[in-house]
Amino acid sequence: MPVNTSQKKIMQVLNGQPVWPLPIWVMRQAGRYLPEYRQVRSSVSGFLELCYTPKLAAEVTLQPIRRFGFDAAILFSDILVIPDALGLKVSFVENEGPKLDQVLSLKDLSKLEDELPLNRLDPVFETLDILKTALPSETTLLGFCGAPWTVASYMIAGKGTPDQAPARILAYQDPEFMDALIDRLVRASTAYLIRQIDAGAEAVQIFESFGSALPPALFDRLSLKPIERIVKKLKEERPAAKAIVFVRGGGNNLEKIAAAGFADAIALDWGTNIAVINQGSLSSVPTQGNLDPLALVAGGSYLDDGVDVIRKAARQKAHIFNLGHGIVPQTPIEHVEQLIKKVREA
């Protein structure tokens, strides 16, 4: 008999209830550190093909659940499926990362779809449909999207850049274009997340991977307000949906996000002192994070000590244990096993 959503550990936390031991999932838990993932990945010609092949995408989503029993499974896909669906050429080059045709002006933007053609993302929704019945009944199913600023940065630079300089320069020089691009991505992301919820996701995470690049003068306009628009519209359309907001390099902006009151949980990166979860507005908002992914690579006492610091801070808190960013490919499987055992100590 299926477990009621309200009984799932992750969902309890997202409803503001402390759970002990802490529930756990990790960003990029389906990936290259797993031999079974590498085997599936080798069966397709490219990364996007894997994302758009529902049976395979569902399989790699399930792999870390079978092996480790994480409390949540996150949809295997990529944040760049939105620009791909909007009509932008997107590809992934082995050992280099994503490559996109650049969008640098209102003229370039006019060549893309104004509204997200959801049918182009049917394979993603089919993956969710498979997962909602294939997952263990106690496992929360998470969907996700990239935050508009992060996705826009890729679209403008045509690739990942160290400091998102191309997008930052355009934000100053052509605010009309930047606002139009962000608005397009807000609307597309909202429609995408609503459809993910309809397909079986119980909660979603919004990834602002490039939040640290934004100076205070641009953060509210290009990151905070667009994410807030997405979450508020999502909840207006699907009131039961829950949203986790992850701003890498959030720093002082974490307090601002918490005070805004729209996130069901705020995820912290590994550079944030975990003590902040019990301070200010963050003390009254569920939180997630924030073990250094390289502590997981190191293992041993370094890993145990890192886990203990987070467990101590979150002992009376509605908190989800996670890494402060994605798990890296060189992570030993036995260290993930060590992590889970340590987190789940009574």
GROMACS .gro file of C-alpha atoms in nm:
model
  346
    1MET     CA    1   0.000   0.000   0.000
    2PRO     CA    2   0.152   0.338  -0.098
    3VAL     CA    3   0.281   0.562   0.178
    4ASN     CA    4   0.084   0.885   0.207
    5THR     CA    5   0.290   1.180   0.084
    6SER     CA    6   0.265   1.343   0.427
    7GLN     CA    7   0.438   1.038   0.581
    8LYS     CA    8   0.746   1.057   0.358
    9LYS     CA    9   1.047   1.191   0.546
   10ILE     CA   10   1.147   1.451   0.287
   11MET     CA   11   0.791   1.580   0.263
   12GLN     CA   12   0.763   1.599   0.640
   13VAL     CA   13   1.067   1.829   0.645
   14LEU     CA   14   0.924   2.039   0.362
   15ASN     CA   15   0.611   2.076   0.574
   16GLY     CA   16   0.826   2.216   0.854
   17GLN     CA   17   0.856   1.905   1.071
   18PRO     CA   18   1.195   1.801   1.214
   19VAL     CA   19   1.280   1.438   1.131
   20TRP     CA   20   1.551   1.234   1.304
   21PRO     CA   21   1.770   1.081   1.180
   22LEU     CA   22   1.791   1.342   0.907
   23PRO     CA   23   1.651   1.235   0.569
   24ILE     CA   24   1.913   1.234   0.294
   25TRP     CA   25   1.957   1.266  -0.079
   26VAL     CA   26   2.253   1.413  -0.267
   27MET     CA   27   2.274   1.634  -0.571
   28ARG     CA   28   2.390   1.445  -0.882
   29GLN     CA   29   2.333   1.117  -0.700
   30ALA     CA   30   2.272   0.957  -1.041
   31GLY     CA   31   2.599   0.995  -1.225
   32ARG     CA   32   2.947   0.893  -1.327
   33TYR     CA   33   3.065   0.771  -0.987
   34LEU     CA   34   2.833   0.470  -1.036
   35PRO     CA   35   2.948   0.191  -1.271
   36GLU     CA   36   2.588   0.107  -1.356
   37TYR     CA   37   2.536   0.467  -1.470
   38ARG     CA   38   2.845   0.457  -1.689
   39GLN     CA   39   2.717   0.139  -1.851
   40VAL     CA   40   2.384   0.299  -1.941
   41ARG     CA   41   2.553   0.619  -2.055
   42SER     CA   42   2.774   0.423  -2.294
   43SER     CA   43   2.467   0.278  -2.464
   44VAL     CA   44   2.360   0.616  -2.610
   45SER     CA   45   2.533   0.857  -2.844
   46GLY     CA   46   2.501   1.168  -2.627
   47PHE     CA   47   2.391   1.312  -2.296
   48LEU     CA   48   2.070   1.468  -2.428
   49GLU     CA   49   1.972   1.137  -2.582
   50LEU     CA   50   1.993   0.985  -2.234
   51CYS     CA   51   1.780   1.267  -2.090
   52TYR     CA   52   1.519   1.220  -2.364
   53THR     CA   53   1.498   0.839  -2.348
   54PRO     CA   54   1.242   0.778  -2.071
   55LYS     CA   55   1.327   0.417  -1.987
   56LEU     CA   56   1.697   0.495  -1.960
   57ALA     CA   57   1.647   0.824  -1.773
   58ALA     CA   58   1.420   0.645  -1.527
   59GLU     CA   59   1.673   0.365  -1.489
   60VAL     CA   60   1.960   0.597  -1.396
   61THR     CA   61   1.730   0.787  -1.158
   62LEU     CA   62   1.652   0.460  -0.982
   63GLN     CA   63   2.010   0.331  -0.963
   64PRO     CA   64   2.121   0.528  -0.653
   65ILE     CA   65   1.790   0.448  -0.482
   66ARG     CA   66   1.844   0.075  -0.530
   67ARG     CA   67   2.206   0.092  -0.420
   68PHE     CA   68   2.185   0.337  -0.129
   69GLY     CA   69   1.820   0.384  -0.034
   70PHE     CA   70   1.822   0.764  -0.047
   71ASP     CA   71   1.504   0.926   0.083
   72ALA     CA   72   1.447   1.113  -0.244
   73ALA     CA   73   1.504   1.047  -0.612
   74ILE     CA   74   1.560   1.347  -0.835
   75LEU     CA   75   1.458   1.330  -1.198
   76PHE     CA   76   1.753   1.263  -1.429
   77SER     CA   77   1.757   1.545  -1.680
   78ASP     CA   78   1.937   1.878  -1.729
   79ILE     CA   79   1.860   2.246  -1.676
   80LEU     CA   80   1.927   2.315  -2.044
   81VAL     CA   81   1.630   2.118  -2.175
   82ILE     CA   82   1.432   2.442  -2.147
   83PRO     CA   83   1.638   2.642  -2.399
   84ASP     CA   84   1.652   2.327  -2.612
   85ALA     CA   85   1.271   2.308  -2.610
   86LEU     CA   86   1.247   2.680  -2.685
   87GLY     CA   87   1.432   2.615  -3.009
   88LEU     CA   88   1.793   2.696  -2.921
   89LYS     CA   89   2.060   2.457  -3.047
   90VAL     CA   90   2.204   2.278  -2.742
   91SER     CA   91   2.465   2.003  -2.737
   92PHE     CA   92   2.698   1.844  -2.485
   93VAL     CA   93   3.063   1.791  -2.574
   94GLU     CA   94   3.238   1.509  -2.390
   95ASN     CA   95   3.484   1.643  -2.131
   96GLU     CA   96   3.392   2.002  -2.219
   97GLY     CA   97   3.030   2.047  -2.120
   98PRO     CA   98   2.734   2.219  -2.283
   99LYS     CA   99   2.756   2.421  -2.605
  100LEU     CA  100   2.470   2.649  -2.714
  101ASP     CA  101   2.402   2.894  -2.992
  102GLN     CA  102   2.434   3.236  -2.830
  103VAL     CA  103   2.138   3.464  -2.760
  104LEU     CA  104   2.271   3.819  -2.742
  105SER     CA  105   1.987   4.051  -2.840
  106LEU     CA  106   1.612   4.092  -2.866
  107LYS     CA  107   1.648   3.988  -3.231
  108ASP     CA  108   1.809   3.659  -3.128
  109LEU     CA  109   1.540   3.608  -2.864
  110SER     CA  110   1.264   3.665  -3.120
  111LYS     CA  111   1.380   3.354  -3.304
  112LEU     CA  112   1.288   3.135  -3.007
  113GLU     CA  113   0.946   3.021  -2.896
  114ASP     CA  114   0.760   3.274  -2.684
  115GLU     CA  115   0.593   3.006  -2.473
  116LEU     CA  116   0.744   2.670  -2.382
  117PRO     CA  117   0.621   2.394  -2.619
  118LEU     CA  118   0.557   2.138  -2.349
  119ASN     CA  119   0.513   1.858  -2.604
  120ARG     CA  120   0.885   1.884  -2.683
  121LEU     CA  121   0.952   1.777  -2.327
  122ASP     CA  122   0.711   1.483  -2.328
  123PRO     CA  123   1.000   1.237  -2.277
  124VAL     CA  124   1.083   1.408  -1.946
  125PHE     CA  125   0.725   1.380  -1.828
  126GLU     CA  126   0.713   1.017  -1.938
  127THR     CA  127   1.022   0.954  -1.725
  128LEU     CA  128   0.840   1.098  -1.424
  129ASP     CA  129   0.539   0.885  -1.503
  130ILE     CA  130   0.758   0.573  -1.493
  131LEU     CA  131   0.927   0.681  -1.171
  132LYS     CA  132   0.615   0.754  -0.972
  133THR     CA  133   0.521   0.384  -0.986
  134ALA     CA  134   0.873   0.235  -0.991
  135LEU     CA  135   1.009   0.410  -0.682
  136PRO     CA  136   0.976   0.261  -0.333
  137SER     CA  137   0.665   0.398  -0.168
  138GLU     CA  138   0.863   0.584   0.098
  139THR     CA  139   1.083   0.770  -0.153
  140THR     CA  140   1.000   1.128  -0.249
  141LEU     CA  141   1.014   1.209  -0.621
  142LEU     CA  142   1.179   1.544  -0.696
  143GLY     CA  143   1.164   1.744  -1.016
  144PHE     CA  144   1.379   2.046  -1.092
  145CYS     CA  145   1.472   2.331  -1.321
  146GLY     CA  146   1.750   2.585  -1.347
  147ALA     CA  147   1.689   2.936  -1.221
  148PRO     CA  148   1.640   3.192  -1.500
  149TRP     CA  149   1.969   3.374  -1.433
  150THR     CA  150   2.171   3.051  -1.448
  151VAL     CA  151   2.002   2.933  -1.768
  152ALA     CA  152   2.029   3.281  -1.922
  153SER     CA  153   2.403   3.284  -1.847
  154TYR     CA  154   2.450   2.968  -2.053
  155MET     CA  155   2.235   3.104  -2.335
  156ILE     CA  156   2.429   3.430  -2.355
  157ALA     CA  157   2.782   3.286  -2.327
  158GLY     CA  158   2.703   2.974  -2.527
  159LYS     CA  159   2.881   2.771  -2.260
  160GLY     CA  160   2.968   2.774  -1.894
  161THR     CA  161   3.202   3.056  -1.790
  162PRO     CA  162   3.396   3.105  -1.465
  163ASP     CA  163   3.230   3.431  -1.360
  164GLN     CA  164   2.936   3.469  -1.599
  165ALA     CA  165   3.096   3.788  -1.732
  166PRO     CA  166   2.914   3.784  -2.071
  167ALA     CA  167   2.572   3.778  -1.901
  168ARG     CA  168   2.670   4.032  -1.637
  169ILE     CA  169   2.795   4.277  -1.898
  170LEU     CA  170   2.473   4.247  -2.098
  171ALA     CA  171   2.269   4.292  -1.781
  172TYR     CA  172   2.427   4.637  -1.748
  173GLN     CA  173   2.448   4.731  -2.116
  174ASP     CA  174   2.111   4.600  -2.240
  175PRO     CA  175   1.869   4.570  -1.948
  176GLU     CA  176   1.570   4.555  -2.184
  177PHE     CA  177   1.704   4.242  -2.349
  178MET     CA  178   1.808   4.082  -2.021
  179ASP     CA  179   1.470   4.145  -1.862
  180ALA     CA  180   1.295   3.999  -2.168
  181LEU     CA  181   1.514   3.688  -2.159
  182ILE     CA  182   1.461   3.640  -1.785
  183ASP     CA  183   1.085   3.687  -1.829
  184ARG     CA  184   1.080   3.426  -2.108
  185LEU     CA  185   1.262   3.181  -1.882
  186VAL     CA  186   1.037   3.255  -1.583
  187ARG     CA  187   0.730   3.169  -1.786
  188ALA     CA  188   0.891   2.861  -1.940
  189SER     CA  189   1.024   2.735  -1.609
  190THR     CA  190   0.689   2.780  -1.437
  191ALA     CA  191   0.504   2.585  -1.707
  192TYR     CA  192   0.772   2.315  -1.695
  193LEU     CA  193   0.752   2.271  -1.317
  194ILE     CA  194   0.372   2.267  -1.316
  195ARG     CA  195   0.382   1.988  -1.573
  196GLN     CA  196   0.642   1.799  -1.367
  197ILE     CA  197   0.411   1.811  -1.066
  198ASP     CA  198   0.125   1.684  -1.281
  199ALA     CA  199   0.348   1.400  -1.404
  200GLY     CA  200   0.426   1.279  -1.052
  201ALA     CA  201   0.691   1.501  -0.889
  202GLU     CA  202   0.600   1.581  -0.529
  203ALA     CA  203   0.847   1.866  -0.487
  204VAL     CA  204   1.091   2.054  -0.707
  205GLN     CA  205   1.432   2.214  -0.664
  206ILE     CA  206   1.531   2.533  -0.843
  207PHE     CA  207   1.905   2.546  -0.910
  208GLU     CA  208   2.065   2.891  -0.907
  209SER     CA  209   2.411   2.752  -0.974
  210PHE     CA  210   2.557   3.091  -1.070
  211GLY     CA  211   2.409   3.301  -0.790
  212SER     CA  212   2.751   3.394  -0.655
  213ALA     CA  213   2.831   3.587  -0.974
  214LEU     CA  214   2.564   3.849  -0.914
  215PRO     CA  215   2.652   4.169  -0.728
  216PRO     CA  216   2.393   4.312  -0.486
  217ALA     CA  217   2.279   4.562  -0.750
  218LEU     CA  218   2.164   4.279  -0.977
  219PHE     CA  219   2.071   3.996  -0.740
  220ASP     CA  220   1.715   4.098  -0.660
  221ARG     CA  221   1.626   4.179  -1.020
  222LEU     CA  222   1.785   3.880  -1.190
  223SER     CA  223   1.772   3.605  -0.927
  224LEU     CA  224   1.549   3.660  -0.625
  225LYS     CA  225   1.244   3.811  -0.796
  226PRO     CA  226   1.241   3.570  -1.093
  227ILE     CA  227   1.264   3.266  -0.863
  228GLU     CA  228   0.992   3.413  -0.643
  229ARG     CA  229   0.767   3.458  -0.947
  230ILE     CA  230   0.817   3.095  -1.045
  231VAL     CA  231   0.744   2.955  -0.699
  232LYS     CA  232   0.442   3.176  -0.634
  233LYS     CA  233   0.284   3.089  -0.969
  234LEU     CA  234   0.362   2.720  -0.918
  235LYS     CA  235   0.188   2.725  -0.580
  236GLU     CA  236  -0.101   2.926  -0.717
  237GLU     CA  237  -0.159   2.662  -0.984
  238ARG     CA  238  -0.062   2.355  -0.774
  239PRO     CA  239  -0.104   2.444  -0.404
  240ALA     CA  240   0.034   2.110  -0.279
  241ALA     CA  241   0.366   2.155  -0.462
  242LYS     CA  242   0.679   2.216  -0.255
  243ALA     CA  243   0.985   2.409  -0.373
  244ILE     CA  244   1.347   2.393  -0.257
  245VAL     CA  245   1.562   2.689  -0.361
  246PHE     CA  246   1.937   2.638  -0.403
  247VAL     CA  247   2.153   2.945  -0.459
  248ARG     CA  248   2.517   2.845  -0.487
  249GLY     CA  249   2.726   3.117  -0.327
  250GLY     CA  250   2.413   3.262  -0.172
  251GLY     CA  251   2.599   3.413   0.122
  252ASN     CA  252   2.415   3.710   0.268
  253ASN     CA  253   2.133   3.659   0.018
  254LEU     CA  254   2.019   3.344   0.201
  255GLU     CA  255   1.867   3.557   0.476
  256LYS     CA  256   1.692   3.767   0.214
  257ILE     CA  257   1.548   3.457   0.043
  258ALA     CA  258   1.429   3.315   0.374
  259ALA     CA  259   1.267   3.644   0.475
  260ALA     CA  260   1.081   3.663   0.142
  261GLY     CA  261   0.885   3.357   0.256
  262PHE     CA  262   0.821   3.181  -0.074
  263ALA     CA  263   1.061   2.883  -0.044
  264ASP     CA  264   0.959   2.565   0.136
  265ALA     CA  265   1.327   2.494   0.197
  266ILE     CA  266   1.654   2.675   0.132
  267ALA     CA  267   1.958   2.472   0.030
  268LEU     CA  268   2.304   2.581   0.143
  269ASP     CA  269   2.627   2.531  -0.047
  270TRP     CA  270   2.941   2.394   0.117
  271GLY     CA  271   3.090   2.739   0.166
  272THR     CA  272   2.816   2.841   0.410
  273ASN     CA  273   2.857   2.797   0.784
  274ILE     CA  274   2.588   2.547   0.881
  275ALA     CA  275   2.526   2.746   1.201
  276VAL     CA  276   2.322   2.998   1.000
  277ILE     CA  277   2.031   2.754   0.981
  278ASN     CA  278   1.952   2.842   1.342
  279GLN     CA  279   1.983   3.219   1.297
  280GLY     CA  280   1.750   3.492   1.173
  281SER     CA  281   1.484   3.406   0.919
  282LEU     CA  282   1.660   3.079   0.830
  283SER     CA  283   1.574   2.944   1.174
  284SER     CA  284   1.206   2.926   1.083
  285VAL     CA  285   1.249   2.782   0.730
  286PRO     CA  286   1.335   2.420   0.647
  287THR     CA  287   1.689   2.391   0.517
  288GLN     CA  288   1.903   2.151   0.317
  289GLY     CA  289   2.276   2.083   0.279
  290ASN     CA  290   2.567   2.135   0.303
  291LEU     CA  291   2.854   1.883   0.324
  292ASP     CA  292   3.160   1.962   0.110
  293PRO     CA  293   3.154   1.711  -0.181
  294LEU     CA  294   3.530   1.671  -0.141
  295ALA     CA  295   3.488   1.556   0.219
  296LEU     CA  296   3.288   1.274   0.066
  297VAL     CA  297   3.580   1.200  -0.166
  298ALA     CA  298   3.823   1.203   0.127
  299GLY     CA  299   3.617   0.973   0.346
  300GLY     CA  300   3.738   0.850   0.683
  301SER     CA  301   3.734   1.085   0.981
  302TYR     CA  302   3.710   1.390   0.753
  303LEU     CA  303   3.375   1.267   0.632
  304ASP     CA  304   3.250   1.162   0.976
  305ASP     CA  305   3.349   1.494   1.128
  306GLY     CA  306   3.176   1.688   0.850
  307VAL     CA  307   2.857   1.490   0.897
  308ASP     CA  308   2.868   1.535   1.275
  309VAL     CA  309   2.888   1.915   1.243
  310ILE     CA  310   2.573   1.921   1.030
  311ARG     CA  311   2.387   1.668   1.246
  312LYS     CA  312   2.462   1.873   1.558
  313ALA     CA  313   2.341   2.198   1.403
  314ALA     CA  314   2.026   2.036   1.262
  315ARG     CA  315   1.931   1.821   1.563
  316GLN     CA  316   1.611   2.015   1.638
  317LYS     CA  317   1.565   2.157   1.287
  318ALA     CA  318   1.354   2.068   0.984
  319HIS     CA  319   1.657   1.984   0.771
  320ILE     CA  320   1.743   1.757   0.477
  321PHE     CA  321   2.097   1.624   0.468
  322ASN     CA  322   2.266   1.686   0.133
  323LEU     CA  323   2.593   1.795  -0.017
  324GLY     CA  324   2.671   2.161  -0.074
  325HIS     CA  325   2.692   2.091  -0.448
  326GLY     CA  326   2.686   1.787  -0.675
  327ILE     CA  327   2.867   1.463  -0.599
  328VAL     CA  328   3.186   1.443  -0.807
  329PRO     CA  329   3.273   1.152  -1.041
  330GLN     CA  330   3.579   1.037  -0.842
  331THR     CA  331   3.373   0.973  -0.527
  332PRO     CA  332   3.430   0.617  -0.394
  333ILE     CA  333   3.109   0.420  -0.355
  334GLU     CA  334   3.216   0.298  -0.011
  335HIS     CA  335   3.233   0.660   0.105
  336VAL     CA  336   2.871   0.712   0.005
  337GLU     CA  337   2.785   0.405   0.209
  338GLN     CA  338   2.982   0.550   0.501
  339LEU     CA  339   2.795   0.880   0.460
  340ILE     CA  340   2.452   0.720   0.476
  341LYS     CA  341   2.540   0.504   0.774
  342LYS     CA  342   2.672   0.808   0.962
  343VAL     CA  343   2.378   1.033   0.878
  344ARG     CA  344   2.130   0.765   0.987
  345GLU     CA  345   2.286   0.705   1.328
  346ALA     CA  346   2.027   0.743   1.604
   0.00000   0.00000   0.00000
